[in-house]
mmCIF file of C-alpha atoms in Angstrom:
data_model
loop_
_atom_site.group_PDB
_atom_site.id
_atom_site.type_symbol
_atom_site.label_atom_id
_atom_site.label_comp_id
_atom_site.label_asym_id
_atom_site.label_seq_id
_atom_site.Cartn_x
_atom_site.Cartn_y
_atom_site.Cartn_z
ATOM 1 C CA UNK A 477 150.893 98.721 63.748
ATOM 2 C CA UNK A 478 148.051 96.109 63.904
ATOM 3 C CA UNK A 479 146.268 98.194 66.598
ATOM 4 C CA UNK A 480 146.493 101.235 64.383
ATOM 5 C CA UNK A 481 144.667 99.468 61.584
ATOM 6 C CA UNK A 482 142.041 98.162 64.018
ATOM 7 C CA UNK A 483 141.437 101.630 65.538
ATOM 8 C CA UNK A 484 141.277 103.174 62.103
ATOM 9 C CA UNK A 485 138.679 100.599 60.977
ATOM 10 C CA UNK A 486 136.643 101.187 64.022
ATOM 11 C CA UNK A 487 136.778 104.964 63.557
ATOM 12 C CA UNK A 488 135.711 104.597 59.865
ATOM 13 C CA UNK A 489 132.890 102.411 60.806
ATOM 14 C CA UNK A 490 131.643 104.743 63.559
ATOM 15 C CA UNK A 491 131.718 107.734 61.187
ATOM 16 C CA UNK A 492 129.757 105.757 58.516
ATOM 17 C CA UNK A 493 127.283 104.643 61.166
ATOM 18 C CA UNK A 494 126.769 108.275 62.297
ATOM 19 C CA UNK A 495 126.219 109.445 58.739
ATOM 20 C CA UNK A 496 123.590 106.747 58.094
ATOM 21 C CA UNK A 497 121.866 107.603 61.398
ATOM 22 C CA UNK A 498 121.901 111.313 60.451
ATOM 23 C CA UNK A 499 120.335 110.512 56.944
ATOM 24 C CA UNK A 500 117.705 108.249 58.627
ATOM 25 C CA UNK A 501 116.875 110.909 61.241
ATOM 26 C CA UNK A 502 116.798 113.610 58.646
ATOM 27 C CA UNK A 503 114.415 111.660 56.436
ATOM 28 C CA UNK A 504 112.241 111.033 59.530
ATOM 29 C CA UNK A 505 111.901 114.695 60.479
ATOM 30 C CA UNK A 506 111.239 115.776 56.885
ATOM 31 C CA UNK A 507 108.406 113.149 56.625
ATOM 32 C CA UNK A 508 107.103 114.270 60.069
ATOM 33 C CA UNK A 509 106.981 117.927 58.892
ATOM 34 C CA UNK A 510 105.175 116.936 55.737
ATOM 35 C CA UNK A 511 102.488 114.827 57.352
ATOM 36 C CA UNK A 512 101.659 117.094 60.292
ATOM 37 C CA UNK A 513 99.840 120.381 59.974
ATOM 38 C CA UNK A 514 102.309 123.132 60.923
ATOM 39 C CA UNK A 515 100.564 125.900 62.847
ATOM 40 C CA UNK A 516 102.353 129.079 63.347
ATOM 41 C CA UNK A 517 101.442 132.790 63.806
ATOM 42 C CA UNK A 518 102.242 133.643 60.224
ATOM 43 C CA UNK A 519 100.454 130.746 58.432
ATOM 44 C CA UNK A 520 97.625 128.730 59.867
ATOM 45 C CA UNK A 521 96.974 125.397 58.220
ATOM 46 C CA UNK A 522 93.637 123.897 59.193
ATOM 47 C CA UNK A 523 92.670 120.298 58.839
ATOM 48 C CA UNK A 524 89.324 119.095 57.489
ATOM 49 C CA UNK A 525 88.496 117.943 61.090
ATOM 50 C CA UNK A 526 89.261 121.610 62.379
ATOM 51 C CA UNK A 527 87.050 123.021 59.746
ATOM 52 C CA UNK A 528 84.208 120.561 60.500
ATOM 53 C CA UNK A 529 84.436 121.313 64.231
ATOM 54 C CA UNK A 530 84.502 125.117 63.545
ATOM 55 C CA UNK A 531 81.331 124.829 61.342
ATOM 56 C CA UNK A 532 79.614 122.614 63.965
ATOM 57 C CA UNK A 533 80.367 125.126 66.729
ATOM 58 C CA UNK A 534 79.004 128.037 64.647
ATOM 59 C CA UNK A 535 75.768 126.032 63.939
ATOM 60 C CA UNK A 536 75.463 125.142 67.761
ATOM 61 C CA UNK A 537 76.090 128.677 68.779
ATOM 62 C CA UNK A 538 73.360 129.991 66.355
ATOM 63 C CA UNK A 539 70.900 127.308 67.737
ATOM 64 C CA UNK A 540 71.594 128.362 71.350
ATOM 65 C CA UNK A 541 71.226 132.098 70.398
ATOM 66 C CA UNK A 542 67.851 131.394 68.763
ATOM 67 C CA UNK A 543 66.596 129.275 71.735
ATOM 68 C CA UNK A 544 67.735 131.766 74.257
ATOM 69 C CA UNK A 545 66.578 134.701 72.169
ATOM 70 C CA UNK A 546 69.942 136.310 71.896
ATOM 71 C CA UNK A 547 70.828 137.796 68.406
ATOM 72 C CA UNK A 548 74.435 136.817 67.821
ATOM 73 C CA UNK A 549 74.575 138.982 64.708
ATOM 74 C CA UNK A 550 74.934 141.958 67.042
ATOM 75 C CA UNK A 551 78.344 140.467 67.959
ATOM 76 C CA UNK A 552 81.382 139.226 66.167
ATOM 77 C CA UNK A 553 82.958 135.693 66.975
ATOM 78 C CA UNK A 554 86.319 135.803 68.474
ATOM 79 C CA UNK A 555 88.172 132.653 67.342
ATOM 80 C CA UNK A 556 89.597 130.906 70.401
ATOM 81 C CA UNK A 557 90.034 127.408 69.003
ATOM 82 C CA UNK A 558 93.697 126.395 68.527
ATOM 83 C CA UNK A 559 94.562 126.805 64.960
ATOM 84 C CA UNK A 560 92.014 129.736 64.474
ATOM 85 C CA UNK A 561 93.310 132.178 67.069
ATOM 86 C CA UNK A 562 95.134 135.229 66.066
ATOM 87 C CA UNK A 563 97.204 137.517 68.307
ATOM 88 C CA UNK A 564 94.822 140.378 67.361
ATOM 89 C CA UNK A 565 92.894 139.851 70.549
ATOM 90 C CA UNK A 566 95.638 139.089 73.085
ATOM 91 C CA UNK A 567 95.137 142.323 74.879
ATOM 92 C CA UNK A 568 91.519 141.570 75.533
ATOM 93 C CA UNK A 569 92.374 138.940 78.112
ATOM 94 C CA UNK A 570 89.658 136.651 76.889
ATOM 95 C CA UNK A 571 90.938 133.775 79.129
ATOM 96 C CA UNK A 572 89.445 135.781 82.030
ATOM 97 C CA UNK A 573 85.983 134.834 80.676
ATOM 98 C CA UNK A 574 86.807 131.217 80.315
ATOM 99 C CA UNK A 575 88.181 131.034 83.871
ATOM 100 C CA UNK A 576 84.752 132.219 85.385
ATOM 101 C CA UNK A 577 82.593 129.764 83.452
ATOM 102 C CA UNK A 578 82.466 126.242 84.875
ATOM 103 C CA UNK A 579 83.385 123.416 82.506
ATOM 104 C CA UNK A 580 82.180 119.797 82.956
ATOM 105 C CA UNK A 581 82.432 116.535 81.180
ATOM 106 C CA UNK A 582 80.384 116.637 77.930
ATOM 107 C CA UNK A 583 80.446 120.481 77.662
ATOM 108 C CA UNK A 584 80.906 122.032 74.232
ATOM 109 C CA UNK A 585 83.936 124.214 73.582
ATOM 110 C CA UNK A 586 83.085 127.738 74.898
ATOM 111 C CA UNK A 587 82.628 130.282 72.148
ATOM 112 C CA UNK A 588 83.130 134.037 72.702
ATOM 113 C CA UNK A 589 81.383 136.816 70.972
ATOM 114 C CA UNK A 590 82.160 140.626 71.436
ATOM 115 C CA UNK A 591 80.362 143.774 70.466
ATOM 116 C CA UNK A 592 82.083 146.213 68.177
ATOM 117 C CA UNK A 593 83.659 148.380 70.886
ATOM 118 C CA UNK A 594 84.849 145.358 72.895
ATOM 119 C CA UNK A 595 82.886 146.248 76.000
ATOM 120 C CA UNK A 596 80.207 143.553 76.083
ATOM 121 C CA UNK A 597 79.947 140.029 74.897
ATOM 122 C CA UNK A 598 78.282 136.604 75.109
ATOM 123 C CA UNK A 599 79.705 133.232 75.536
ATOM 124 C CA UNK A 600 77.435 130.242 74.539
ATOM 125 C CA UNK A 601 78.105 126.659 75.903
ATOM 126 C CA UNK A 602 76.271 123.489 75.716
ATOM 127 C CA UNK A 603 76.304 121.028 78.516
ATOM 128 C CA UNK A 604 74.569 117.702 79.493
ATOM 129 C CA UNK A 605 71.296 118.019 81.404
ATOM 130 C CA UNK A 606 71.483 116.355 84.863
ATOM 131 C CA UNK A 607 68.338 114.279 84.013
ATOM 132 C CA UNK A 608 67.662 110.567 83.191
ATOM 133 C CA UNK A 609 66.784 111.598 79.620
ATOM 134 C CA UNK A 610 69.804 112.550 77.460
ATOM 135 C CA UNK A 611 69.340 116.217 76.851
ATOM 136 C CA UNK A 612 71.459 119.180 76.459
ATOM 137 C CA UNK A 613 71.541 122.350 78.394
ATOM 138 C CA UNK A 614 72.128 125.557 76.446
ATOM 139 C CA UNK A 615 73.885 128.254 78.463
ATOM 140 C CA UNK A 616 74.520 131.767 77.376
ATOM 141 C CA UNK A 617 76.812 133.768 79.627
ATOM 142 C CA UNK A 618 76.562 137.585 79.149
ATOM 143 C CA UNK A 619 79.572 139.561 80.212
ATOM 144 C CA UNK A 620 81.084 143.030 80.127
ATOM 145 C CA UNK A 621 84.318 144.886 80.790
ATOM 146 C CA UNK A 622 85.131 144.917 84.548
ATOM 147 C CA UNK A 623 86.070 148.545 85.294
ATOM 148 C CA UNK A 624 86.933 147.767 88.852
ATOM 149 C CA UNK A 625 90.660 148.280 89.104
ATOM 150 C CA UNK A 626 90.936 145.827 92.065
ATOM 151 C CA UNK A 627 89.290 143.019 90.232
ATOM 152 C CA UNK A 628 91.651 140.147 89.159
ATOM 153 C CA UNK A 629 89.599 139.719 85.930
ATOM 154 C CA UNK A 630 89.204 142.042 82.950
ATOM 155 C CA UNK A 631 85.619 140.830 82.382
ATOM 156 C CA UNK A 632 82.657 140.036 84.690
ATOM 157 C CA UNK A 633 79.878 137.646 84.057
ATOM 158 C CA UNK A 634 76.629 139.746 84.379
ATOM 159 C CA UNK A 635 74.018 137.093 83.588
ATOM 160 C CA UNK A 636 73.621 133.439 82.623
ATOM 161 C CA UNK A 637 70.576 132.215 80.717
ATOM 162 C CA UNK A 638 69.980 128.634 80.536
ATOM 163 C CA UNK A 639 67.467 126.231 79.013
ATOM 164 C CA UNK A 640 67.187 122.524 78.383
ATOM 165 C CA UNK A 641 67.240 121.386 74.682
ATOM 166 C CA UNK A 642 68.429 118.760 72.381
ATOM 167 C CA UNK A 643 72.032 117.613 72.890
ATOM 168 C CA UNK A 644 73.873 118.267 69.757
ATOM 169 C CA UNK A 645 77.032 116.590 68.739
ATOM 170 C CA UNK A 646 79.367 116.879 65.818
ATOM 171 C CA UNK A 647 78.499 113.352 64.820
ATOM 172 C CA UNK A 648 76.641 110.263 66.000
ATOM 173 C CA UNK A 649 79.838 108.599 67.412
ATOM 174 C CA UNK A 650 80.438 111.490 69.634
ATOM 175 C CA UNK A 651 76.758 111.709 70.685
ATOM 176 C CA UNK A 652 76.679 107.988 71.569
ATOM 177 C CA UNK A 653 80.006 108.395 73.542
ATOM 178 C CA UNK A 654 78.517 111.094 75.833
ATOM 179 C CA UNK A 655 75.206 109.384 76.136
ATOM 180 C CA UNK A 656 76.886 106.088 77.199
ATOM 181 C CA UNK A 657 79.535 107.724 79.516
ATOM 182 C CA UNK A 658 77.490 110.276 81.479
ATOM 183 C CA UNK A 659 77.973 110.119 85.196
ATOM 184 C CA UNK A 660 76.016 107.458 87.137
ATOM 185 C CA UNK A 661 74.244 110.364 88.881
ATOM 186 C CA UNK A 662 72.712 111.668 85.632
ATOM 187 C CA UNK A 663 71.622 108.153 84.537
ATOM 188 C CA UNK A 664 69.719 107.531 87.692
ATOM 189 C CA UNK A 665 67.812 110.815 88.037
#
């Protein structure tokens, strides 16, 4: 009889503990969902930082287009940033473009612009110049649909225009970070 009471007490204590843990975990997950941005195909929530980054990249793209004499108004920007992408362009295989363009430390996020009939485009990207002075390199990759059925890519890079210019950063902290952390090779040239 005594053992039954002890087992019953242990069982009741275990059930109460599980209920309390369930309530605590439930509250934690509700709080987590409320504090984090939820990004899904149906509804995109963008943080202020996302919007600032997007505005900065638009401004940088415009600067590079002007310097390299490529009128970006002839193209439409295809949003490839997480949180801005839509499934509308999945069939275009835009990742093929990104795979063909080298990326190095300090490069800006690659932007992609397409013409209205999705046959040609441009992809501006800023890098860090391999010089002692801290400058940027503006690159504009021109590409078009690859009609070669044997090609592993849906797009082919047809030209790369490049010119040295001012390194632009979203804020001074980011600029100083890249200026102070360039490769030793760049600092010595």
